[in-house]
Tab-separated table of C-alpha atoms in Angstrom:
chain	number	residue	atom	x	y	z
A	155	LYS	CA	20.080	16.874	-6.084
A	156	GLU	CA	17.899	13.808	-6.565
A	157	LEU	CA	15.034	15.317	-4.600
A	158	GLY	CA	15.059	18.424	-7.112
A	159	ASP	CA	15.252	16.195	-10.195
A	160	ALA	CA	12.349	14.075	-9.121
A	161	LEU	CA	10.367	17.152	-8.572
A	162	ARG	CA	11.183	18.369	-12.091
A	163	ASN	CA	10.437	14.726	-13.403
A	164	ARG	CA	7.056	14.878	-15.343
A	165	TRP	CA	6.285	11.323	-14.823
A	166	PHE	CA	7.166	11.596	-10.912
A	167	LEU	CA	4.705	14.538	-10.826
A	168	LEU	CA	2.079	12.784	-12.811
A	169	TYR	CA	2.378	9.822	-10.499
A	170	THR	CA	2.033	12.042	-7.375
A	171	ILE	CA	-1.002	14.110	-8.626
A	172	ALA	CA	-2.641	10.846	-9.740
A	173	PHE	CA	-2.075	9.198	-6.436
A	174	ALA	CA	-3.067	12.118	-4.543
A	175	GLY	CA	-6.231	12.864	-6.669
A	176	LEU	CA	-7.266	9.132	-6.685
A	177	ALA	CA	-6.690	8.947	-2.853
A	178	LEU	CA	-8.948	11.816	-2.446
A	179	ALA	CA	-11.651	10.566	-4.613
A	180	LEU	CA	-11.555	7.118	-3.180
A	181	SER	CA	-12.007	8.466	0.362
A	182	TYR	CA	-14.806	10.549	-0.437
A	183	MET	CA	-16.475	7.764	-2.347
A	184	SER	CA	-15.813	5.138	0.335
A	185	LEU	CA	-17.360	7.393	2.897
A	186	ALA	CA	-20.341	8.245	1.097
A	187	GLY	CA	-20.890	4.814	-0.074
A	188	ALA	CA	-20.830	3.539	3.590
A	189	GLY	CA	-23.361	6.115	4.490
A	190	ILE	CA	-22.121	6.383	7.942
A	191	ALA	CA	-19.109	7.789	9.658
A	192	GLY	CA	-16.768	5.732	12.155
A	193	PHE	CA	-14.851	2.585	11.893
A	194	ALA	CA	-16.875	1.210	9.082
A	195	GLY	CA	-16.097	4.205	6.701
A	196	PHE	CA	-12.575	4.014	7.864
A	197	GLY	CA	-12.356	0.563	6.962
A	198	ARG	CA	-13.775	1.252	3.319
A	199	THR	CA	-11.377	3.964	3.029
A	200	ALA	CA	-8.562	2.075	4.042
A	201	ALA	CA	-9.255	-1.137	1.978
A	202	SER	CA	-9.692	1.281	-1.050
A	203	LEU	CA	-6.364	3.002	-0.236
A	204	ILE	CA	-4.531	-0.593	0.048
A	205	ASN	CA	-5.867	-1.235	-3.446
A	206	LEU	CA	-4.666	1.957	-4.776
A	207	VAL	CA	-1.201	1.509	-3.323
A	208	LEU	CA	-0.825	-2.086	-4.773
A	209	LEU	CA	-1.482	-0.642	-8.434
A	210	ILE	CA	0.304	2.803	-8.215
A	211	ILE	CA	3.119	2.812	-5.627
A	212	PRO	CA	5.279	-0.032	-7.002
A	213	LEU	CA	4.955	1.457	-10.692
A	214	MET	CA	6.086	4.783	-9.381
A	215	ALA	CA	8.999	3.444	-7.264
A	216	LEU	CA	10.120	1.018	-9.903
A	217	THR	CA	10.379	3.413	-12.728
A	218	VAL	CA	11.807	6.061	-10.935
A	219	GLY	CA	14.484	3.826	-9.458
A	220	ALA	CA	15.097	2.282	-12.713
A	221	GLN	CA	15.777	5.671	-14.420
A	222	SER	CA	17.985	6.952	-11.709
A	223	LEU	CA	21.398	5.373	-12.667
A	224	ALA	CA	20.798	4.374	-16.297
A	225	HIS	CA	19.702	8.056	-17.238
A	226	GLU	CA	22.920	9.370	-15.899
A	227	GLN	CA	25.169	6.702	-17.465
A	228	GLU	CA	23.641	7.599	-20.827
A	229	GLN	CA	24.331	11.321	-20.313
A	230	GLY	CA	27.926	10.757	-19.011
A	231	THR	CA	27.027	12.642	-15.886
A	232	LEU	CA	27.503	9.395	-13.577
A	233	ALA	CA	31.292	8.883	-14.774
A	234	TYR	CA	31.957	12.856	-14.048
A	235	LEU	CA	30.351	12.373	-10.520
A	236	LEU	CA	32.229	9.256	-9.642
A	237	ALA	CA	35.566	11.007	-10.777
A	238	GLN	CA	34.975	13.596	-7.864
A	239	PRO	CA	36.749	12.948	-4.450
A	240	VAL	CA	33.734	10.820	-3.304
A	241	THR	CA	33.386	7.023	-2.780
A	242	ARG	CA	31.057	5.104	-4.901
A	243	PRO	CA	28.935	4.038	-1.839
A	244	GLU	CA	28.306	7.724	-0.996
A	245	VAL	CA	27.349	8.573	-4.391
A	246	PHE	CA	24.766	5.687	-4.660
A	247	LEU	CA	23.489	5.940	-1.108
A	248	GLY	CA	22.729	9.930	-1.665
A	249	LYS	CA	21.046	9.199	-4.960
A	250	TYR	CA	18.995	6.428	-3.306
A	251	LEU	CA	18.105	8.673	-0.121
A	252	GLY	CA	17.137	11.590	-2.439
A	253	LEU	CA	14.697	9.307	-4.209
A	254	ALA	CA	13.410	7.765	-1.012
A	255	LEU	CA	12.659	11.344	0.404
A	256	SER	CA	10.927	12.249	-2.924
A	257	LEU	CA	8.695	9.140	-2.639
A	258	LEU	CA	7.953	9.980	1.040
A	259	ALA	CA	6.869	13.334	-0.084
A	260	SER	CA	4.538	11.850	-2.593
A	261	LEU	CA	2.970	9.499	-0.248
A	262	GLY	CA	2.697	12.087	2.459
A	263	LEU	CA	0.626	14.268	-0.037
A	264	GLY	CA	-1.667	11.348	-1.091
A	265	PHE	CA	-2.242	10.063	2.473
A	266	GLY	CA	-2.554	13.590	3.823
A	267	VAL	CA	-5.479	14.527	1.581
A	268	ALA	CA	-7.207	11.027	2.265
A	269	GLY	CA	-6.712	11.817	6.048
A	270	VAL	CA	-8.358	15.251	5.905
A	271	VAL	CA	-11.285	13.815	4.398
A	272	LEU	CA	-11.448	11.271	7.076
A	273	ALA	CA	-11.160	14.036	9.804
A	274	LEU	CA	-13.744	16.244	8.126
A	275	SER	CA	-16.154	13.151	8.037
A	276	ASN	CA	-16.043	13.102	11.920
A	277	GLY	CA	-15.430	9.691	12.019
A	278	SER	CA	-13.964	7.580	14.724
A	279	GLY	CA	-11.437	5.487	12.617
A	280	SER	CA	-8.154	4.389	14.228
A	281	PRO	CA	-5.396	6.918	13.746
A	282	GLY	CA	-2.997	4.197	14.704
A	283	ALA	CA	-4.098	1.820	12.035
A	284	TYR	CA	-4.125	4.649	9.473
A	285	ALA	CA	-0.426	5.603	10.503
A	286	SER	CA	0.447	1.895	10.380
A	287	LEU	CA	-0.784	1.725	6.936
A	288	MET	CA	1.151	4.784	5.895
A	289	VAL	CA	4.327	3.278	7.160
A	290	GLN	CA	3.842	-0.068	5.414
A	291	THR	CA	3.272	1.750	2.255
A	292	PHE	CA	6.504	3.786	2.576
A	293	LEU	CA	8.480	0.474	3.122
A	294	LEU	CA	6.933	-0.899	0.166
A	295	SER	CA	7.810	1.775	-1.955
A	296	LEU	CA	11.500	1.590	-0.551
A	297	THR	CA	11.546	-2.306	-1.491
A	298	MET	CA	10.334	-1.372	-4.943
A	299	LEU	CA	12.804	1.553	-5.120
A	300	SER	CA	15.483	-0.778	-4.319
A	301	VAL	CA	14.666	-3.181	-7.005
A	302	GLY	CA	14.399	-0.390	-9.585
A	303	PHE	CA	17.773	0.782	-8.403
A	304	LEU	CA	19.316	-2.482	-9.001
A	305	ILE	CA	17.962	-2.820	-12.334
A	306	SER	CA	19.383	0.791	-13.192
A	307	ALA	CA	22.873	-0.223	-11.883
A	308	LEU	CA	22.927	-3.370	-14.025
A	309	THR	CA	21.666	-1.768	-17.268
A	310	LYS	CA	23.419	1.058	-19.217
A	311	ARG	CA	20.358	2.406	-21.004
A	312	ALA	CA	17.437	4.129	-19.340
A	313	GLY	CA	14.735	2.648	-21.784
A	314	VAL	CA	15.891	-0.766	-21.156
A	315	ALA	CA	16.008	-0.236	-17.341
A	316	VAL	CA	12.287	1.173	-17.404
A	317	GLY	CA	11.091	-1.559	-19.574
A	318	ILE	CA	12.376	-4.246	-17.114
A	319	GLY	CA	10.718	-2.388	-14.497
A	320	LEU	CA	7.538	-2.344	-16.134
A	321	PHE	CA	7.905	-6.099	-16.692
A	322	LEU	CA	8.368	-6.700	-13.130
A	323	TRP	CA	5.498	-4.425	-12.192
A	324	LEU	CA	3.113	-6.598	-14.138
A	325	ALA	CA	4.694	-9.740	-12.804
A	326	PHE	CA	4.301	-8.428	-9.371
A	327	VAL	CA	0.743	-7.094	-9.582
A	328	PHE	CA	-1.059	-9.100	-12.112
A	329	LEU	CA	0.822	-12.572	-12.024
A	330	GLY	CA	1.134	-12.596	-8.477
A	331	ASP	CA	-2.431	-13.583	-7.490
A	332	LEU	CA	-3.019	-15.597	-10.773
A	333	GLY	CA	0.350	-17.321	-10.100
A	334	LEU	CA	-0.310	-18.325	-6.829
A	335	MET	CA	-3.823	-19.533	-7.525
A	336	GLY	CA	-2.571	-21.601	-10.564
A	337	THR	CA	0.191	-22.957	-8.594
A	338	ALA	CA	-1.987	-23.874	-5.751
A	339	ILE	CA	-4.465	-25.550	-7.865
A	340	THR	CA	-2.015	-27.451	-10.078
A	341	MET	CA	0.403	-28.588	-7.413
A	342	ARG	CA	-2.511	-28.882	-4.771
A	343	LEU	CA	-0.136	-26.838	-2.273
A	344	PRO	CA	-1.193	-27.035	1.388
A	345	VAL	CA	-2.156	-23.475	2.904
A	346	ASP	CA	1.199	-23.210	5.011
A	347	GLN	CA	3.305	-23.691	1.680
A	348	LEU	CA	1.029	-21.480	-0.147
A	349	LEU	CA	1.647	-18.682	2.701
A	350	TRP	CA	5.373	-19.255	2.267
A	351	LEU	CA	5.245	-18.872	-1.407
A	352	SER	CA	3.157	-15.740	-1.322
A	353	LEU	CA	5.846	-14.039	1.028
A	354	LEU	CA	8.168	-13.934	-1.965
A	355	ASN	CA	6.007	-11.232	-3.341
A	356	PRO	CA	6.555	-7.927	-1.570
A	357	LEU	CA	3.126	-6.705	-2.738
A	358	GLN	CA	1.391	-9.775	-1.155
A	359	VAL	CA	3.293	-9.105	2.095
A	360	PHE	CA	2.063	-5.512	2.294
A	361	LYS	CA	-1.415	-6.568	1.260
A	362	MET	CA	-1.655	-9.328	4.225
A	363	ALA	CA	-0.085	-6.983	6.807
A	364	SER	CA	-2.236	-3.985	5.936
A	365	ILE	CA	-5.473	-6.177	6.124
A	366	LEU	CA	-4.512	-7.511	9.442
A	367	ASP	CA	-3.921	-3.904	10.550
A	368	ILE	CA	-7.376	-2.555	9.727
A	369	ASN	CA	-9.083	-5.964	10.444
A	370	ALA	CA	-10.928	-5.660	7.162
A	371	THR	CA	-13.731	-8.034	6.336
A	372	LEU	CA	-14.307	-9.703	2.940
A	373	ASP	CA	-17.111	-7.118	2.194
A	374	LEU	CA	-14.841	-4.247	2.675
A	375	LEU	CA	-12.274	-5.777	0.522
A	376	GLY	CA	-14.548	-6.379	-2.310
């Protein structure tokens, strides 16, 4: 049911189309800008995809998760569902898994079209690194989906839940780097403490793990 609802959700479809279209465009432009195939072209494409993932995937997962339970509470369908001979954990787990599968399908489409571009370019990039980037992106989406799901469970109105999700997205994406920089400068934190502080942000964890996987240099990351 959740998978079907997600496929009928206009916002989810918009996110999916935007992610797939931008992944395709960034892959083509990265390879064209590199002027060569091979690992250099792969590195530019992977670095572009990392930045795209950091912007779109948390927003998608947070808003989809935030809408899930709160929307059904508003409509009264959640109370009806919980009145059936099923346990509350079974209902919540089923909804979570359905949303997770819909996110996996969306990510598969985006990374699939980017992978086709890489394959047609006759590049010699690392399939293992690309697959690892996909897995890490899916784990990031599950983390953000869990946060959105928790927000939805704690609020009764979908609009409020989505608003909280958008605020957290802004905090994770835009305040994460700026907050770390400001804290490091103000408190003069050493590198090891700054590293532990950055691990509190799932987006920072994803960024660091992905960069290590593709062995990206500063010029590739911009």
